[in-house]
Amino acid sequence: MSNVLPRINHSHDVKALSLEEMETLAGEIRQAILRTVDKNGGHLGSNLGSVELTLALHRVFDLPRDRLVWDVSHQTYPHKLITGRRDGFDSIRQYGGICGFCNKRESVFDLFDAGHAGTAVSLALGVAAGDHYLGDRRKAIAVVGDAAIAAGMAFEALNHAGELRRNLLVILNDNKMSIDHSVGALSMYFNRLRTKALYHDLKKEAHDIIARIPVVGKRMEGALEHIHDILKHSLVPGLLFQELGFNYYGPVDGHDLPGLIQTFEDLKKIEEPVLLHVKSVKGHGYEPASADPVKYHALKNFMAAAKDVESRPAAPPEPAPAPAAPKPAPYSKVFVRTMIDAARKDRRIVGITAAMPGGTGLVEFAKEFPDRYFDVGIAEQHGCAFSSGLAYSGLRPVYAVYSTFCQRAYDQFVHDVCIQENSVIFCLDRGGLVEDGWTHHGVFDIAYMRCIPNVILMAPRDANEFERMFTLALDQSTRPVAIRYPKANAPTDLPPATDHDLELGRGEVLLEGEEVAIVAYGAMVESSFQAAINLRERGVRATVVNARFAKPFDADLLAQLAESHHSLVTVEEHVLAGGFGSIVLETCADHGLQFRRITRLGVPDRFVTFGKREFLLKECGLDVPSIEEAVESALAAAHEDRVSGGSRFADSRLERLGLRKS
């Protein structure tokens, strides 16, 4: 029965515990995380692996006066449980509940909202520099994973910190993992460090040893610095960080609570840059998660499934079931299946990911084509420019990257890809709203990409159209291409395409109607089509258009709609500012096209919360009922216009709806 965790609401409560009570608290925290993640889903392995580290930090440092910044912050469930959010912890990652990442709106213990890797050292250094300037003596602490510290931004911050010499502690939480296994030369370097003995202060030890040598020792004092350099290069495990200006300590056991507490007590007295190398195990305390950290990075319903398997008696084999209708496949599966099929025919196709092989689906591609697969680590900028180099060499690079993470490579997208006219294919996974909230929503890519010359932007309505778009992308020789798709299943119930060949910049009419046209982009085609079907049951015959392309946009099709429809509704799972609806408005202005009413449906001009995608779509007015309402509002507005000033459109539909005055 839990008896320590209910008493903990603040760092001060942790400081009052005995060491035995802290060990008990660590176990209770793990049980709370296991129960909640099993029910809600979320990040499991990283949080199980950070329990002792979290408790030691809160025990030793004066939080929140001292500044604690978490990188990515997907390992902060223990931190949330002991900083006043225990009672609401069962709502984590649920709509209206507690955020799965740091959230400064929730607690003074969360300095920044986080969600992207490699940012913590820069943020903590900025806070430390600001405190120093204002005369505040506080410790700034950045907790960074071994995969995240390989990000270019993290190294830029380490380099700057070595020069500024501020009161900064960087904790390298080394568990050999990001979401998947860490990659790259730096990961191999950390593997070597793990085998080294604990390093404290070699210079002091060397000085003491030399000073004890009779007669010769005194004569060697002048050569101590040179000897120190020689010894350091051969013996010091953290030489890389020493050369960057950090005092390096470690590696230490990240699950040894007394050892961590003592280490932090020692390090908090040092008011200059320190890097502590902590070895931890992702999933520690729950054997299945520590044995398979990739599988248990983030999931739900794992405990019930395990118990069910253990308790279920062996069953006799059942006859093979009759073939079932194909189930909808996630777009990530559609992507990798399409890519593998294409790669079997074209040896120039190569795949690139930035530490997300599982999420993007490239694991299967890597198994079949290991020599044509590149994981660049958490380095989206490098991955983008690297892809451009591959294209220049004559290959057909496919950069699979989440929309939210592609933002990190914007300069490279402009300068190294588009200006160079190198045809990189960007497959933008998670294009749209996702459960993890504002740090992970992929709702800005249309706006930040469409303003760049020469780029092609498209979004499929279903799996078949994705395959056709991928083929079209491969046909481009000098134009970069971005294909965006959501974290959702590809629809299986939309009408088949009527055109044999997919023509660049051409949309399609899915459903012929009158008066009001719904022009939808990508994932919103399915909802728009369903809304139109529902409206027909109420006597409203709206046209549905699948735009297919945001750039180049089909101005000819829009002109045809302007001739035959009085109103237009655009629908996109993207911000309204600068998004697909803006493209439609600009096209109308550029070509002199007139509609009585244009309604844009999309993500409003604010950061949208976290929760299940269906809840978020409803909140943003992008669910089926909201689209129906927009169409009916356009019809009602047209009726008012007709009554007040006449209309060039037939009013028979309005009459049947009961909107015409006698």
XYZ file of C-alpha atoms in Angstrom:
662
model
C 0.000 0.000 0.000
C 1.422 3.387 -0.960
C 2.370 5.508 2.065
C 5.079 7.945 0.957
C 3.931 9.356 -2.407
C 0.663 10.830 -0.998
C 2.780 13.009 1.311
C 4.883 14.529 -1.476
C 3.806 17.794 -3.113
C 7.045 19.783 -3.265
C 10.826 19.411 -3.303
C 10.835 20.343 0.378
C 8.845 17.198 1.120
C 11.495 15.057 -0.581
C 14.257 16.704 1.484
C 12.510 15.651 4.684
C 12.530 11.933 3.819
C 14.981 9.352 5.073
C 16.983 7.437 2.504
C 14.833 4.367 3.147
C 11.671 6.394 2.521
C 13.148 7.747 -0.701
C 13.795 4.212 -1.932
C 10.182 3.358 -1.100
C 9.031 6.497 -2.905
C 10.977 5.453 -6.017
C 9.065 2.168 -6.119
C 5.721 3.892 -5.608
C 6.462 6.355 -8.413
C 7.237 3.492 -10.776
C 3.979 1.768 -9.898
C 2.022 4.974 -10.473
C 3.678 5.430 -13.872
C 3.028 1.831 -14.882
C -0.672 2.025 -13.938
C -1.269 5.353 -15.636
C 0.651 4.719 -18.852
C -0.983 1.317 -19.160
C -4.370 3.083 -19.103
C -3.637 6.331 -20.970
C -0.644 5.522 -23.111
C 2.432 7.700 -23.047
C 6.170 7.504 -22.559
C 7.080 4.560 -20.367
C 10.729 3.515 -20.616
C 12.244 6.987 -20.349
C 10.218 7.794 -17.220
C 10.992 4.511 -15.465
C 14.662 5.220 -16.112
C 14.671 8.727 -14.611
C 13.125 8.085 -11.169
C 16.264 8.065 -8.991
C 17.804 10.932 -10.960
C 14.660 13.026 -10.420
C 14.499 12.311 -6.701
C 18.178 13.124 -6.189
C 17.807 16.434 -8.028
C 14.854 17.470 -5.894
C 16.615 16.293 -2.740
C 19.827 18.248 -3.240
C 18.977 21.379 -5.187
C 16.750 24.268 -4.145
C 14.025 23.848 -6.741
C 12.390 25.828 -8.216
C 14.812 28.578 -7.138
C 17.594 26.608 -8.811
C 16.766 26.223 -12.481
C 15.950 22.737 -13.783
C 15.475 22.376 -17.555
C 14.538 19.026 -19.088
C 15.503 18.221 -22.673
C 12.511 16.895 -24.653
C 10.857 16.381 -21.231
C 9.300 13.019 -22.092
C 11.036 11.722 -18.943
C 9.311 14.079 -16.476
C 6.471 11.924 -15.123
C 8.389 11.368 -11.835
C 9.035 15.129 -11.703
C 5.310 15.836 -12.130
C 4.319 13.324 -9.451
C 6.365 15.096 -6.765
C 5.620 18.705 -7.761
C 1.945 19.026 -6.905
C 0.398 17.132 -9.815
C -0.023 13.723 -8.224
C -3.812 13.938 -7.762
C -4.385 14.702 -11.443
C -1.731 12.336 -12.740
C -4.293 9.817 -13.986
C -5.387 12.424 -16.567
C -1.953 12.738 -18.165
C -2.075 13.164 -21.963
C -5.889 13.231 -21.847
C -7.891 16.108 -23.274
C -8.199 18.714 -20.503
C -5.731 16.842 -18.273
C -2.025 17.024 -17.466
C 0.455 17.459 -20.288
C 2.811 14.594 -21.098
C 5.694 17.058 -21.366
C 6.881 20.029 -19.329
C 4.201 22.700 -19.227
C 4.922 26.040 -17.618
C 1.162 26.651 -17.291
C 0.924 23.710 -14.889
C 3.698 24.394 -12.418
C 6.482 26.787 -11.427
C 8.724 23.714 -11.472
C 8.420 23.604 -15.286
C 10.454 26.501 -16.667
C 9.711 25.895 -20.344
C 7.306 23.942 -22.516
C 9.400 21.276 -24.214
C 9.032 18.524 -26.779
C 11.927 18.844 -29.230
C 15.390 17.468 -28.530
C 18.670 19.322 -28.082
C 17.279 22.571 -26.637
C 17.871 22.252 -22.872
C 21.532 23.306 -22.704
C 20.844 26.502 -24.656
C 17.858 27.346 -22.461
C 19.667 26.562 -19.209
C 22.744 28.516 -20.275
C 20.579 31.516 -21.165
C 18.936 31.363 -17.727
C 22.347 31.023 -16.053
C 23.734 34.000 -17.971
C 20.671 36.069 -17.074
C 20.918 35.156 -13.381
C 24.624 36.022 -13.395
C 23.939 39.415 -14.945
C 21.243 40.158 -12.345
C 23.474 39.027 -9.498
C 21.450 35.934 -8.550
C 23.526 32.976 -7.359
C 21.531 30.032 -8.628
C 22.443 26.738 -10.219
C 21.105 26.092 -13.724
C 20.703 22.396 -14.518
C 20.036 20.805 -17.908
C 19.083 17.111 -18.108
C 19.939 15.814 -21.584
C 19.804 12.314 -23.064
C 22.780 10.798 -24.873
C 20.914 10.906 -28.194
C 19.762 14.522 -27.741
C 23.207 15.824 -26.835
C 24.392 14.805 -30.302
C 22.045 17.406 -31.805
C 23.867 20.312 -33.406
C 22.099 22.862 -31.213
C 23.290 21.085 -28.063
C 26.898 21.243 -29.236
C 26.539 24.917 -30.095
C 25.352 25.511 -26.528
C 28.171 23.441 -24.989
C 30.684 25.416 -27.004
C 29.213 28.719 -25.805
C 28.968 27.537 -22.193
C 32.669 26.700 -22.150
C 33.397 30.308 -23.028
C 30.892 32.009 -20.686
C 31.897 29.928 -17.614
C 28.548 30.316 -15.852
C 27.072 28.276 -12.994
C 25.767 25.436 -15.175
C 25.391 21.705 -14.554
C 24.690 19.536 -17.597
C 23.548 16.015 -16.727
C 24.123 13.567 -19.557
C 21.528 10.859 -18.911
C 23.100 8.078 -20.943
C 20.853 5.081 -21.606
C 22.050 4.263 -25.146
C 18.608 5.193 -26.486
C 16.453 7.888 -27.964
C 13.170 6.423 -29.237
C 15.274 3.824 -30.999
C 18.898 2.932 -30.350
C 21.280 5.881 -30.407
C 23.473 6.084 -33.494
C 26.623 7.827 -34.642
C 30.231 8.296 -33.582
C 29.235 10.126 -30.400
C 27.147 7.154 -29.306
C 30.185 4.897 -29.808
C 32.240 7.393 -27.801
C 29.772 7.142 -24.911
C 29.983 3.350 -25.125
C 33.721 3.634 -24.535
C 33.189 6.044 -21.625
C 30.893 3.570 -19.888
C 33.828 1.193 -19.471
C 36.066 3.828 -17.876
C 36.539 4.280 -14.143
C 35.015 7.271 -12.359
C 36.979 10.431 -13.170
C 37.183 13.317 -10.714
C 40.276 15.506 -10.941
C 43.260 13.975 -12.674
C 45.307 17.160 -12.476
C 45.126 17.267 -8.680
C 45.924 13.558 -8.398
C 48.900 13.868 -10.738
C 50.198 16.875 -8.771
C 49.994 14.942 -5.488
C 51.775 11.923 -6.953
C 54.628 13.960 -8.470
C 55.084 16.026 -5.319
C 55.708 12.851 -3.305
C 58.623 11.768 -5.501
C 61.882 12.535 -3.550
C 64.210 15.187 -5.036
C 62.985 14.734 -8.590
C 59.444 15.629 -7.670
C 60.227 19.281 -6.985
C 62.128 19.606 -10.237
C 59.150 18.246 -12.135
C 56.718 20.873 -10.804
C 57.334 23.091 -13.837
C 56.546 20.251 -16.195
C 53.292 19.361 -14.436
C 51.037 21.063 -16.967
C 52.661 19.219 -19.850
C 52.452 15.896 -18.018
C 48.848 16.638 -17.124
C 47.996 17.128 -20.803
C 49.711 13.873 -21.772
C 47.969 11.913 -19.027
C 44.661 13.540 -19.749
C 44.740 12.607 -23.418
C 45.458 8.991 -22.541
C 43.357 8.479 -19.418
C 40.539 10.979 -19.059
C 37.231 9.502 -20.299
C 35.453 12.836 -20.809
C 38.200 14.548 -22.770
C 35.756 15.850 -25.387
C 33.830 17.804 -22.755
C 37.020 18.876 -20.970
C 38.212 20.453 -24.192
C 34.888 22.278 -24.523
C 35.547 23.905 -21.145
C 33.514 21.631 -18.860
C 34.602 19.875 -15.707
C 33.729 16.267 -16.498
C 32.611 13.799 -13.802
C 31.454 10.228 -14.251
C 30.169 7.971 -15.414
C 28.030 7.301 -12.318
C 25.157 4.867 -11.749
C 21.862 6.607 -12.485
C 19.937 4.211 -10.258
C 22.203 4.476 -7.195
C 20.160 6.955 -5.185
C 22.679 7.483 -2.330
C 25.506 7.842 -4.841
C 23.586 10.385 -6.929
C 22.695 12.418 -3.833
C 26.329 12.546 -2.715
C 27.531 13.425 -6.206
C 25.048 16.296 -6.502
C 26.032 17.561 -3.053
C 29.627 17.759 -4.260
C 28.854 19.296 -7.636
C 26.505 22.006 -6.416
C 29.491 23.780 -4.872
C 31.178 24.204 -8.268
C 30.021 27.475 -9.865
C 31.299 26.889 -13.386
C 30.363 24.526 -16.228
C 30.160 20.886 -15.120
C 29.080 17.838 -17.091
C 27.996 14.808 -15.097
C 27.794 11.578 -17.071
C 25.031 9.367 -15.638
C 24.513 5.785 -16.792
C 20.880 4.673 -16.633
C 18.670 1.934 -18.027
C 15.585 2.865 -20.013
C 12.660 0.995 -18.445
C 14.519 0.320 -15.174
C 12.336 -1.409 -12.581
C 10.022 -3.103 -15.074
C 11.773 -6.045 -16.693
C 9.835 -6.137 -19.990
C 10.601 -2.443 -20.593
C 14.288 -2.704 -19.767
C 14.586 -5.833 -21.938
C 12.892 -4.182 -24.944
C 13.232 -0.378 -24.574
C 12.237 0.296 -28.186
C 8.890 -1.491 -27.858
C 8.220 0.036 -24.431
C 9.206 3.579 -25.332
C 5.549 4.597 -25.635
C 2.496 2.318 -25.605
C -0.612 1.401 -23.611
C -2.545 -1.665 -22.395
C 0.700 -3.569 -21.971
C 0.138 -4.876 -18.436
C -3.278 -6.399 -19.103
C -1.985 -8.064 -22.244
C 0.961 -9.563 -20.384
C -1.253 -10.915 -17.578
C -3.696 -12.314 -20.103
C -0.940 -14.196 -21.881
C 0.402 -15.588 -18.590
C -2.968 -16.770 -17.278
C -4.538 -18.031 -20.464
C -4.429 -21.854 -20.885
C -3.142 -23.241 -24.122
C -5.963 -23.403 -26.647
C -6.362 -25.928 -29.439
C -5.672 -24.593 -32.885
C -8.693 -23.007 -34.541
C -9.625 -23.396 -38.194
C -8.375 -20.637 -40.431
C -10.940 -17.812 -40.608
C -12.459 -16.709 -43.874
C -10.571 -13.864 -45.568
C -11.734 -10.536 -44.161
C -12.003 -7.216 -45.916
C -8.732 -5.282 -45.758
C -8.490 -3.049 -42.713
C -7.431 0.583 -43.004
C -3.655 0.908 -42.769
C -1.842 3.755 -41.003
C -0.298 6.206 -43.434
C 3.156 5.336 -42.080
C 2.565 1.753 -43.243
C 1.307 2.954 -46.604
C 4.439 5.075 -46.924
C 6.967 2.350 -46.202
C 5.119 -0.220 -48.335
C 5.095 2.217 -51.241
C 8.728 3.125 -50.744
C 9.896 -0.488 -50.564
C 7.982 -1.398 -53.727
C 9.558 1.553 -55.533
C 13.041 0.794 -54.185
C 12.887 -2.757 -55.522
C 12.540 -1.272 -58.992
C 14.879 1.702 -58.618
C 18.225 1.249 -56.854
C 18.694 5.024 -56.651
C 16.030 5.343 -53.936
C 17.506 5.844 -50.460
C 15.832 6.527 -47.120
C 16.865 9.072 -44.484
C 15.509 9.558 -40.970
C 16.507 11.673 -37.971
C 16.375 9.115 -35.136
C 12.786 8.110 -35.967
C 13.007 4.814 -37.888
C 10.127 3.242 -35.976
C 7.773 6.202 -36.018
C 8.233 6.927 -39.700
C 8.107 3.254 -40.701
C 11.623 3.062 -42.118
C 12.579 0.071 -39.950
C 11.233 -2.289 -42.597
C 13.035 -0.399 -45.358
C 16.298 -0.592 -43.376
C 15.986 -4.366 -43.035
C 15.605 -4.902 -46.758
C 17.989 -2.171 -47.936
C 20.555 -1.626 -45.152
C 23.055 -0.013 -47.523
C 20.417 2.471 -48.717
C 19.245 3.587 -45.279
C 20.680 6.470 -43.245
C 19.787 7.381 -39.655
C 21.470 10.728 -38.958
C 20.443 10.859 -35.287
C 18.636 13.819 -33.752
C 20.004 16.160 -36.384
C 17.177 17.231 -38.680
C 19.224 20.093 -40.129
C 22.048 17.770 -41.129
C 19.564 15.199 -42.456
C 18.058 17.798 -44.769
C 21.362 19.052 -46.187
C 22.717 15.494 -46.340
C 19.685 14.516 -48.436
C 20.446 17.366 -50.812
C 23.961 16.032 -51.250
C 22.588 12.588 -52.019
C 20.294 14.097 -54.653
C 23.196 15.982 -56.223
C 25.085 12.707 -56.550
C 22.244 11.236 -58.611
C 20.290 9.335 -55.955
C 16.585 9.767 -55.123
C 16.593 10.611 -51.397
C 13.387 10.229 -49.394
C 13.625 12.133 -46.121
C 11.006 10.694 -43.739
C 10.494 13.236 -40.970
C 7.670 14.366 -38.714
C 6.219 17.692 -39.796
C 6.937 19.233 -36.386
C 10.612 18.210 -36.550
C 11.082 19.362 -40.128
C 10.683 22.898 -38.758
C 14.163 22.508 -37.285
C 15.654 22.203 -40.762
C 14.002 25.213 -42.334
C 17.168 27.051 -43.354
C 18.555 23.887 -44.902
C 15.257 23.336 -46.725
C 15.510 26.812 -48.258
C 19.225 27.154 -48.813
C 20.571 23.649 -49.323
C 17.630 22.001 -51.101
C 15.315 24.459 -52.867
C 17.871 27.025 -54.028
C 20.109 24.209 -55.253
C 17.194 22.665 -57.219
C 17.935 19.248 -55.766
C 14.920 16.965 -55.779
C 14.614 15.691 -52.228
C 11.311 14.007 -51.375
C 10.102 15.066 -47.921
C 7.565 12.616 -46.509
C 6.006 14.672 -43.713
C 4.523 12.243 -41.215
C 2.169 13.531 -38.474
C 1.031 16.368 -40.744
C -1.809 17.758 -38.639
C -2.975 17.371 -35.035
C -1.486 14.738 -32.720
C -2.071 13.626 -29.129
C 1.073 15.227 -27.674
C -0.044 18.807 -28.111
C 1.457 22.092 -29.225
C 5.087 20.938 -29.282
C 4.227 18.118 -31.671
C 1.340 19.299 -33.860
C 2.422 19.346 -37.499
C 0.269 22.304 -38.486
C 2.711 24.846 -39.916
C 4.376 23.096 -42.862
C 2.140 24.400 -45.667
C 2.703 27.979 -44.537
C 6.467 27.765 -44.117
C 7.077 25.706 -47.258
C 4.749 27.201 -49.855
C 6.485 30.590 -49.821
C 9.686 29.018 -51.185
C 10.064 28.980 -54.998
C 10.263 25.728 -56.951
C 8.760 23.437 -54.285
C 5.852 21.023 -54.852
C 3.403 20.469 -51.983
C 0.802 17.710 -52.051
C -1.336 15.669 -49.678
C -3.150 12.392 -50.475
C -6.778 11.575 -49.665
C -6.139 7.817 -49.350
C -3.542 5.067 -49.819
C -3.948 4.797 -53.576
C -3.414 8.505 -54.008
C -0.338 8.394 -51.782
C 1.172 5.782 -54.094
C 0.414 7.925 -57.146
C 1.883 11.010 -55.504
C 5.035 9.136 -54.541
C 5.462 8.050 -58.165
C 4.957 11.636 -59.313
C 7.559 12.814 -56.796
C 10.097 10.329 -58.130
C 9.578 11.769 -61.620
C 10.816 15.209 -60.532
C 14.430 15.950 -61.382
C 14.976 19.514 -60.134
C 12.026 20.252 -57.854
C 11.868 19.340 -54.156
C 8.617 17.651 -53.141
C 6.787 17.464 -49.823
C 4.019 14.912 -49.235
C 2.148 15.496 -45.960
C -0.062 12.923 -44.237
C -1.589 12.582 -40.765
C -1.089 10.201 -37.877
C -4.201 8.298 -38.902
C -5.403 5.396 -40.987
C -5.733 5.924 -44.717
C -9.463 5.939 -45.686
C -10.824 2.955 -47.590
C -14.340 4.173 -48.408
C -13.745 7.129 -50.738
C -14.715 6.811 -54.418
C -11.956 5.581 -56.735
C -10.050 8.145 -58.764
C -11.482 8.815 -62.199
C -8.286 10.097 -63.836
C -5.745 7.542 -64.996
C -2.666 9.702 -64.538
C -2.042 12.082 -61.669
C -1.275 15.436 -63.264
C 0.895 17.927 -61.398
C -1.198 20.742 -59.969
C -4.606 19.246 -60.835
C -7.341 18.599 -58.283
C -10.383 16.365 -58.678
C -14.109 16.678 -58.121
C -15.176 13.813 -55.863
C -18.842 14.703 -55.656
C -20.804 16.903 -58.035
C -23.202 19.365 -56.460
C -24.398 22.928 -56.662
C -24.274 26.302 -54.927
C -21.667 25.464 -52.268
C -18.340 23.759 -52.954
C -16.175 22.174 -50.263
C -12.503 22.262 -51.259
C -10.517 20.003 -48.938
C -6.820 19.217 -48.667
C -5.301 15.885 -47.686
C -6.681 14.278 -44.543
C -9.731 16.566 -44.541
C -11.104 15.103 -47.774
C -12.593 12.130 -45.927
C -14.452 14.306 -43.395
C -15.625 16.693 -46.108
C -16.962 13.853 -48.229
C -18.819 12.386 -45.259
C -20.280 15.797 -44.407
C -21.536 16.161 -47.975
C -23.149 12.707 -47.874
C -24.902 13.609 -44.614
C -26.089 16.924 -46.064
C -27.671 15.154 -49.041
C -29.988 13.394 -46.635
C -31.232 16.873 -45.699
C -31.579 18.021 -49.296
C -28.276 19.888 -49.611
C -26.157 18.938 -52.622
C -22.691 20.364 -51.992
C -19.783 19.767 -54.355
C -16.670 18.136 -52.868
C -13.230 18.827 -54.336
C -10.018 17.021 -53.448
C -7.391 19.722 -53.986
C -4.447 17.292 -53.971
C -1.907 20.100 -54.416
C -1.243 23.197 -52.341
C 1.539 24.185 -54.736
C 1.019 24.383 -57.640
C -2.658 25.003 -56.902
C -5.384 24.251 -59.466
C -6.576 27.762 -60.376
C -8.518 26.456 -63.401
C -10.671 24.204 -61.248
C -11.291 27.061 -58.833
C -12.405 29.256 -61.748
C -14.907 26.586 -62.786
C -16.293 26.500 -59.253
C -16.647 30.280 -59.247
C -18.820 30.064 -62.358
C -21.237 27.551 -60.887
C -21.192 28.026 -57.093
C -21.964 31.049 -54.956
C -20.026 29.893 -51.874
C -16.842 28.071 -51.014
C -15.708 26.231 -47.879
C -12.007 25.331 -47.581
C -10.978 22.639 -45.096
C -7.424 21.914 -43.898
C -5.785 20.292 -40.878
C -3.320 23.173 -40.674
C -3.202 26.697 -39.292
C -5.401 29.168 -41.144
C -2.687 31.824 -41.204
C -0.831 31.281 -44.466
C -2.262 27.824 -45.019
C -4.329 26.174 -47.736
C -7.309 28.511 -47.331
C -4.969 31.462 -47.778
C -3.820 29.941 -51.063
C -7.435 29.826 -52.249
C -8.041 33.464 -51.267
C -4.857 34.594 -52.981
C -5.789 32.678 -56.130
C -9.189 34.357 -56.200
C -7.539 37.764 -55.858
C -4.892 37.035 -58.486
C -7.381 35.728 -61.063
C -10.363 37.950 -60.319
C -12.543 35.066 -59.136
C -15.599 35.950 -57.091
C -17.628 34.026 -54.553
C -20.274 35.576 -52.362
C -18.855 33.824 -49.358
C -15.602 31.966 -48.645
C -15.391 30.161 -45.314
C -12.028 28.827 -44.197
C -11.962 25.929 -41.739
C -8.643 25.089 -40.130
C -6.565 25.310 -36.968
C -7.155 28.679 -35.249
C -4.407 31.190 -34.464
C -3.378 29.711 -31.129
C -1.427 26.765 -29.787
C -3.842 23.842 -29.582
C -3.822 21.625 -26.510
C -3.157 17.880 -26.293
C -5.592 14.983 -26.420
C -7.015 12.464 -28.844
C -7.075 13.659 -32.426
C -10.870 13.385 -32.719
C -11.312 15.738 -29.737
C -8.836 18.226 -31.178
C -10.501 18.175 -34.596
C -13.830 18.941 -32.940
C -12.299 21.765 -30.885
C -10.858 23.305 -34.052
C -14.131 22.986 -35.969
C -12.774 20.338 -38.322
C -15.086 17.434 -37.526
C -17.919 16.346 -39.805
C -20.714 18.297 -38.018
C -18.635 21.501 -38.172
C -18.178 21.134 -41.928
C -21.917 20.526 -42.354
C -22.650 23.637 -40.318
C -20.289 25.731 -42.454
C -22.072 24.637 -45.643
C -25.520 25.363 -44.211
C -24.348 28.758 -42.952
C -23.127 29.586 -46.459
C -26.554 28.669 -47.869
C -28.344 30.764 -45.257
C -26.069 33.735 -45.980
C -26.758 33.369 -49.707
C -30.482 33.473 -48.968
C -30.079 36.707 -47.021
C -28.079 38.180 -49.893
C -30.825 37.160 -52.372
C -33.538 38.731 -50.276
C -31.631 41.961 -49.802
C -30.101 42.403 -53.219
C -31.010 39.667 -55.666
C -28.922 36.787 -56.842
C -27.572 35.460 -60.098
C -27.984 31.927 -58.751
C -31.103 29.816 -58.937
C -33.073 29.788 -55.695
C -34.826 26.452 -56.045
C -32.519 24.819 -53.531
C -33.181 27.568 -50.997
C -36.903 27.119 -51.496
C -36.698 23.379 -50.849
C -34.755 24.115 -47.655
C -37.541 26.426 -46.526
C -35.275 29.464 -46.691
C -37.117 31.354 -49.472
C -39.605 34.029 -48.499
C -42.959 33.970 -50.316
